[in-house]
CSV table of C-alpha atoms in Angstrom, one decimal:
chain,number,residue,atom,x,y,z
A,1,MET,CA,0.2,1.6,0.3
A,2,LEU,CA,-3.5,1.1,1.3
A,3,LEU,CA,-4.5,-0.2,-2.2
A,4,ALA,CA,-2.3,-3.3,-2.0
A,5,CYS,CA,-5.4,-5.4,-1.5
A,6,VAL,CA,-6.8,-4.1,-4.8
A,7,PHE,CA,-3.6,-4.9,-6.7
A,8,ALA,CA,-3.3,-8.3,-5.2
A,9,LEU,CA,-7.1,-9.1,-5.6
A,10,PRO,CA,-7.8,-12.4,-7.3
A,11,ILE,CA,-10.5,-11.9,-10.0
A,12,MET,CA,-12.3,-15.2,-10.6
A,13,GLY,CA,-12.9,-17.0,-13.8
A,14,ARG,CA,-9.8,-16.1,-15.8
A,15,ALA,CA,-8.3,-18.7,-18.0
A,16,ASP,CA,-5.3,-20.7,-16.9
A,17,ASP,CA,-2.0,-20.3,-18.8
A,18,ALA,CA,0.7,-23.0,-18.8
A,19,VAL,CA,3.4,-20.4,-19.6
A,20,LEU,CA,2.8,-16.9,-18.2
A,21,PRO,CA,2.7,-14.3,-20.9
A,22,ASP,CA,3.9,-10.7,-20.7
A,23,LYS,CA,1.4,-8.6,-18.8
A,24,LEU,CA,0.4,-5.0,-18.8
A,25,GLU,CA,-2.2,-3.7,-16.4
A,26,VAL,CA,-3.3,-0.2,-15.4
A,27,THR,CA,-5.3,0.6,-12.3
A,28,ALA,CA,-6.5,4.2,-11.7
A,29,GLY,CA,-9.0,5.9,-9.5
A,30,LEU,CA,-9.5,7.6,-6.2
A,31,SER,CA,-8.8,6.4,-2.7
A,32,ARG,CA,-9.0,7.7,0.9
A,33,THR,CA,-5.4,7.1,2.1
A,34,SER,CA,-2.5,8.2,4.1
A,35,GLN,CA,-0.1,7.6,1.2
A,36,SER,CA,-0.5,10.3,-1.4
A,37,LEU,CA,1.2,9.9,-4.7
A,38,VAL,CA,1.6,13.7,-4.8
A,39,HIS,CA,2.2,14.7,-1.2
A,40,GLY,CA,3.7,11.6,0.5
A,41,VAL,CA,2.8,10.4,3.9
A,42,LEU,CA,-0.3,12.0,5.6
A,43,ILE,CA,-1.5,12.0,9.2
A,44,THR,CA,-5.1,12.8,8.2
A,45,PHE,CA,-6.4,10.4,5.6
A,46,GLU,CA,-7.5,12.2,2.4
A,47,ASN,CA,-9.2,11.5,-0.9
A,48,GLU,CA,-6.3,11.2,-3.3
A,49,PRO,CA,-5.8,10.0,-6.9
A,50,THR,CA,-4.3,6.6,-7.1
A,51,LEU,CA,-2.5,4.9,-10.0
A,52,ASN,CA,-0.6,1.7,-10.7
A,53,VAL,CA,0.9,0.7,-14.0
A,54,ASN,CA,2.2,-2.8,-13.9
A,55,TYR,CA,4.3,-4.4,-16.7
A,56,GLU,CA,5.7,-8.0,-16.4
A,57,THR,CA,7.9,-10.1,-18.6
A,58,ALA,CA,9.6,-13.4,-18.1
A,59,GLN,CA,12.8,-11.5,-16.9
A,60,GLY,CA,11.4,-8.8,-14.7
A,61,PHE,CA,8.8,-6.2,-13.9
A,62,ALA,CA,8.1,-2.5,-13.6
A,63,SER,CA,5.3,-0.9,-11.7
A,64,VAL,CA,4.4,2.1,-9.5
A,65,GLN,CA,3.6,-0.2,-6.6
A,66,ASN,CA,6.6,-2.6,-6.8
A,67,GLY,CA,9.2,-0.6,-8.5
A,68,VAL,CA,11.6,-1.9,-11.2
A,69,GLY,CA,13.1,-5.3,-10.6
A,70,VAL,CA,13.7,-8.9,-11.3
A,71,TRP,CA,11.9,-12.1,-10.4
A,72,LEU,CA,12.9,-14.5,-7.7
A,73,VAL,CA,9.9,-16.7,-8.6
A,74,ARG,CA,7.1,-16.2,-11.2
A,75,ASP,CA,4.5,-18.9,-11.2
A,76,GLU,CA,0.8,-18.8,-11.6
A,77,LEU,CA,0.1,-19.0,-7.9
A,78,PHE,CA,3.3,-17.5,-6.4
A,79,LYS,CA,5.3,-14.5,-7.4
A,80,ALA,CA,8.3,-12.8,-5.6
A,81,GLY,CA,10.7,-10.1,-6.7
A,82,LEU,CA,13.5,-7.8,-5.8
A,83,SER,CA,13.4,-4.2,-6.9
A,84,VAL,CA,14.4,-0.6,-6.5
A,85,ASN,CA,11.4,1.5,-5.6
A,86,TYR,CA,10.6,4.9,-3.9
A,87,MET,CA,9.8,5.6,-0.3
A,88,MET,CA,7.5,8.5,0.1
A,89,GLY,CA,8.5,11.6,2.0
A,90,ARG,CA,6.1,14.2,3.4
A,91,GLN,CA,5.2,17.8,2.7
A,92,GLU,CA,4.4,20.2,5.6
A,93,LYS,CA,1.8,22.0,3.5
A,94,ALA,CA,-0.1,18.7,2.7
A,95,ASP,CA,-1.5,18.2,6.2
A,96,VAL,CA,-2.4,20.7,8.9
A,97,ARG,CA,-1.0,18.2,11.5
A,98,TYR,CA,2.5,18.9,10.0
A,99,SER,CA,2.4,22.6,10.6
A,100,GLY,CA,5.8,23.6,11.9
A,101,MET,CA,7.3,20.1,11.4
A,102,GLY,CA,9.1,20.7,8.1
A,103,ASN,CA,9.4,18.4,5.1
A,104,VAL,CA,10.9,14.9,4.9
A,105,ALA,CA,12.5,14.1,1.6
A,106,GLY,CA,11.6,11.0,-0.3
A,107,SER,CA,14.2,8.3,-1.0
A,108,ALA,CA,15.0,5.4,-3.3
A,109,MET,CA,14.7,2.1,-1.5
A,110,SER,CA,15.6,-1.6,-1.8
A,111,TYR,CA,12.4,-3.5,-2.0
A,112,VAL,CA,11.3,-7.2,-1.8
A,113,TRP,CA,7.8,-8.5,-2.2
A,114,ALA,CA,5.8,-11.6,-2.6
A,115,GLU,CA,2.2,-12.8,-3.4
A,116,TRP,CA,0.9,-16.3,-2.9
A,117,GLN,CA,-2.5,-17.9,-3.6
A,118,PRO,CA,-2.7,-21.0,-1.4
A,119,ILE,CA,-6.3,-21.4,-2.8
A,120,LYS,CA,-6.5,-20.3,-6.4
A,121,ASP,CA,-8.9,-17.3,-7.0
A,122,ALA,CA,-10.0,-17.4,-3.4
A,123,ILE,CA,-7.1,-16.5,-1.0
A,124,THR,CA,-4.1,-14.2,-1.6
A,125,LEU,CA,-1.4,-13.7,0.9
A,126,TYR,CA,1.0,-10.8,0.3
A,127,GLY,CA,3.9,-9.0,1.9
A,128,ASN,CA,6.6,-6.5,1.1
A,129,ALA,CA,9.5,-4.7,2.8
A,130,GLY,CA,11.3,-1.6,1.8
A,131,ASN,CA,14.6,-0.2,3.2
A,132,SER,CA,15.4,3.4,2.4
A,133,TRP,CA,18.7,4.3,0.9
A,134,HIS,CA,18.6,7.4,3.0
A,135,SER,CA,19.9,6.5,6.5
A,136,GLY,CA,17.3,8.6,8.2
A,137,SER,CA,14.2,7.1,6.6
A,138,GLY,CA,14.3,3.5,7.9
A,139,THR,CA,12.4,0.4,7.0
A,140,LEU,CA,8.7,-0.1,6.3
A,141,VAL,CA,7.0,-3.5,6.0
A,142,GLN,CA,3.5,-4.5,5.0
A,143,TRP,CA,1.7,-7.9,5.1
A,144,GLY,CA,-1.8,-9.0,4.6
A,145,ALA,CA,-4.4,-11.4,3.2
A,146,THR,CA,-7.3,-11.0,0.7
A,147,ILE,CA,-10.2,-13.4,0.5
A,148,GLY,CA,-12.2,-13.3,-2.7
A,149,PHE,CA,-15.6,-14.9,-3.2
A,150,PRO,CA,-18.3,-14.9,-6.0
A,151,LEU,CA,-21.5,-13.0,-5.5
A,152,ILE,CA,-23.7,-12.7,-8.6
A,153,ASN,CA,-23.0,-13.0,-12.3
A,154,GLN,CA,-19.8,-11.0,-12.9
A,155,VAL,CA,-19.6,-9.5,-9.4
A,156,ASN,CA,-17.1,-10.8,-6.8
A,157,GLY,CA,-16.7,-9.8,-3.2
A,158,PHE,CA,-13.5,-9.6,-1.2
A,159,VAL,CA,-12.3,-8.9,2.4
A,160,ASP,CA,-8.8,-7.7,3.0
A,161,VAL,CA,-6.8,-7.4,6.3
A,162,SER,CA,-3.3,-6.0,6.6
A,163,ARG,CA,-0.7,-4.6,8.9
A,164,TYR,CA,2.0,-2.0,8.6
A,165,TRP,CA,5.2,-2.2,10.6
A,166,ALA,CA,8.2,0.1,10.8
A,167,ASN,CA,11.5,0.2,12.5
A,168,GLN,CA,12.4,2.8,15.1
A,169,ARG,CA,14.2,5.1,12.6
A,170,TYR,CA,11.1,5.3,10.4
A,171,VAL,CA,8.8,6.0,13.3
A,172,GLN,CA,11.1,8.8,14.5
A,173,THR,CA,11.4,10.4,11.1
A,174,TYR,CA,7.7,10.5,10.3
A,175,TYR,CA,6.1,10.6,13.7
A,176,GLY,CA,8.8,11.9,16.1
A,177,VAL,CA,9.1,15.5,17.2
A,178,THR,CA,12.6,16.9,17.9
A,179,GLN,CA,13.2,19.8,20.2
A,180,SER,CA,13.5,22.3,17.3
A,181,GLN,CA,10.3,20.9,15.7
A,182,SER,CA,8.6,21.2,19.1
A,183,GLN,CA,9.4,24.9,19.3
A,184,ALA,CA,8.1,25.6,15.7
A,185,SER,CA,5.0,23.4,15.9
A,186,HIS,CA,4.1,23.7,19.6
A,187,TYR,CA,3.9,19.9,19.9
A,188,GLY,CA,5.6,18.3,22.9
A,189,ALA,CA,8.9,16.6,22.0
A,190,PHE,CA,8.5,12.9,21.2
A,191,ASN,CA,11.3,10.4,20.6
A,192,ALA,CA,10.3,7.1,19.2
A,193,HIS,CA,11.6,4.4,21.6
A,194,MET,CA,10.9,1.2,19.6
A,195,SER,CA,10.0,-0.4,16.3
A,196,GLY,CA,6.5,-1.8,15.9
A,197,THR,CA,3.1,-1.9,14.1
A,198,LEU,CA,1.8,1.4,12.8
A,199,TYR,CA,-1.6,0.6,11.5
A,200,ALA,CA,-4.0,-2.4,11.3
A,201,ASN,CA,-6.4,-2.2,8.3
A,202,ALA,CA,-9.5,-4.0,7.4
A,203,GLN,CA,-11.5,-3.5,4.2
A,204,MET,CA,-14.3,-5.2,2.2
A,205,GLY,CA,-15.5,-4.5,-1.3
A,206,VAL,CA,-16.7,-5.7,-4.7
A,207,ALA,CA,-15.0,-6.2,-8.0
A,208,ILE,CA,-17.4,-5.9,-11.0
A,209,GLU,CA,-16.1,-7.5,-14.3
A,210,LEU,CA,-17.3,-5.0,-16.9
A,211,ASP,CA,-15.8,-7.1,-19.7
A,212,ARG,CA,-12.9,-9.6,-20.1
A,213,ASP,CA,-10.3,-7.0,-19.6
A,214,ILE,CA,-11.9,-4.3,-17.4
A,215,ASP,CA,-12.9,-4.4,-13.7
A,216,LEU,CA,-14.5,-1.8,-11.5
A,217,ILE,CA,-13.4,-2.2,-7.9
A,218,ALA,CA,-14.9,-0.5,-4.8
A,219,SER,CA,-13.9,-0.9,-1.2
A,220,PHE,CA,-14.5,0.5,2.2
A,221,GLY,CA,-13.0,-0.1,5.6
A,222,ARG,CA,-11.1,1.2,8.7
A,223,SER,CA,-7.5,1.9,9.5
A,224,THR,CA,-6.6,1.8,13.2
A,225,ALA,CA,-3.4,3.2,14.6
A,226,SER,CA,-1.4,1.2,17.2
A,227,SER,CA,-1.1,2.2,20.8
A,228,MET,CA,2.6,2.8,20.1
A,229,LEU,CA,1.8,5.2,17.2
A,230,MET,CA,-0.8,7.1,19.2
A,231,GLU,CA,2.0,8.1,21.6
A,232,SER,CA,3.1,10.6,18.9
A,233,PRO,CA,1.5,14.1,19.4
A,234,LEU,CA,1.0,14.3,15.6
A,235,LEU,CA,-1.9,11.8,15.8
A,236,ASN,CA,-5.3,12.9,17.0
A,237,GLN,CA,-7.4,10.0,15.7
A,238,LYS,CA,-7.0,6.3,16.5
A,239,SER,CA,-9.3,5.1,13.7
A,240,GLN,CA,-9.9,6.6,10.2
A,241,THR,CA,-11.9,5.6,7.1
A,242,LEU,CA,-10.4,3.8,4.2
A,243,SER,CA,-12.2,3.8,0.8
A,244,ALA,CA,-11.3,3.3,-2.9
A,245,LEU,CA,-13.0,3.4,-6.3
A,246,VAL,CA,-10.7,2.3,-9.1
A,247,LEU,CA,-10.9,1.0,-12.7
A,248,SER,CA,-8.5,-1.8,-13.7
A,249,ARG,CA,-7.7,-2.4,-17.3
A,250,ARG,CA,-5.6,-5.4,-18.6
A,251,PHE,CA,-4.0,-5.3,-22.0
A,252,PRO,CA,-3.5,-8.6,-23.9
């Protein structure tokens, strides 16, 4: 979730294509995140491996980030799709803050997303929303903007800001504490009373074009929990560090 800015990042100087060809891109590396590919949702941000494999054709797409789906629109500057994806669960053993809280199973979800460049190779606006097929897991939404700018030679900089919003059911499932959980974990009981923003994130970084098809991307920033989220006894930090170092490879 926290590497959406990297996957949406406009890399400058690429050739224009009148008809968009099929596309295969692989991004892999390490990021400090609350969304582990292995352990699911974390309270304490950790350094975790990150991976996105993205394949696009004229009919549809398949990726780790956006799931398997079909296009609503696929133009050079605007893309939108509908897909089936996976909503992370959580594992009690993955985070000491979950001790006594039990596991939350992951779930398939219906997913819609869009990316738009109002200024080509300079500004990318993006957003997505996923609704779990499991009635207890709720809805999670993200939106944000990435601004890219040239620095020197084959090095570009970027700034990304984003927000994460969830409905009341999602907040209760992942951050609430029931009476039985309270007895096992020794946290006070907490019932989520509203939907709202979870985190506000801000990052900046660089993308180094190693050759025509390979980029090295590094970023650093902060994630700040909302006042609503800080009401949960599971949280003990309002602000945590974000960072990423990934290699992106495009295949012609």
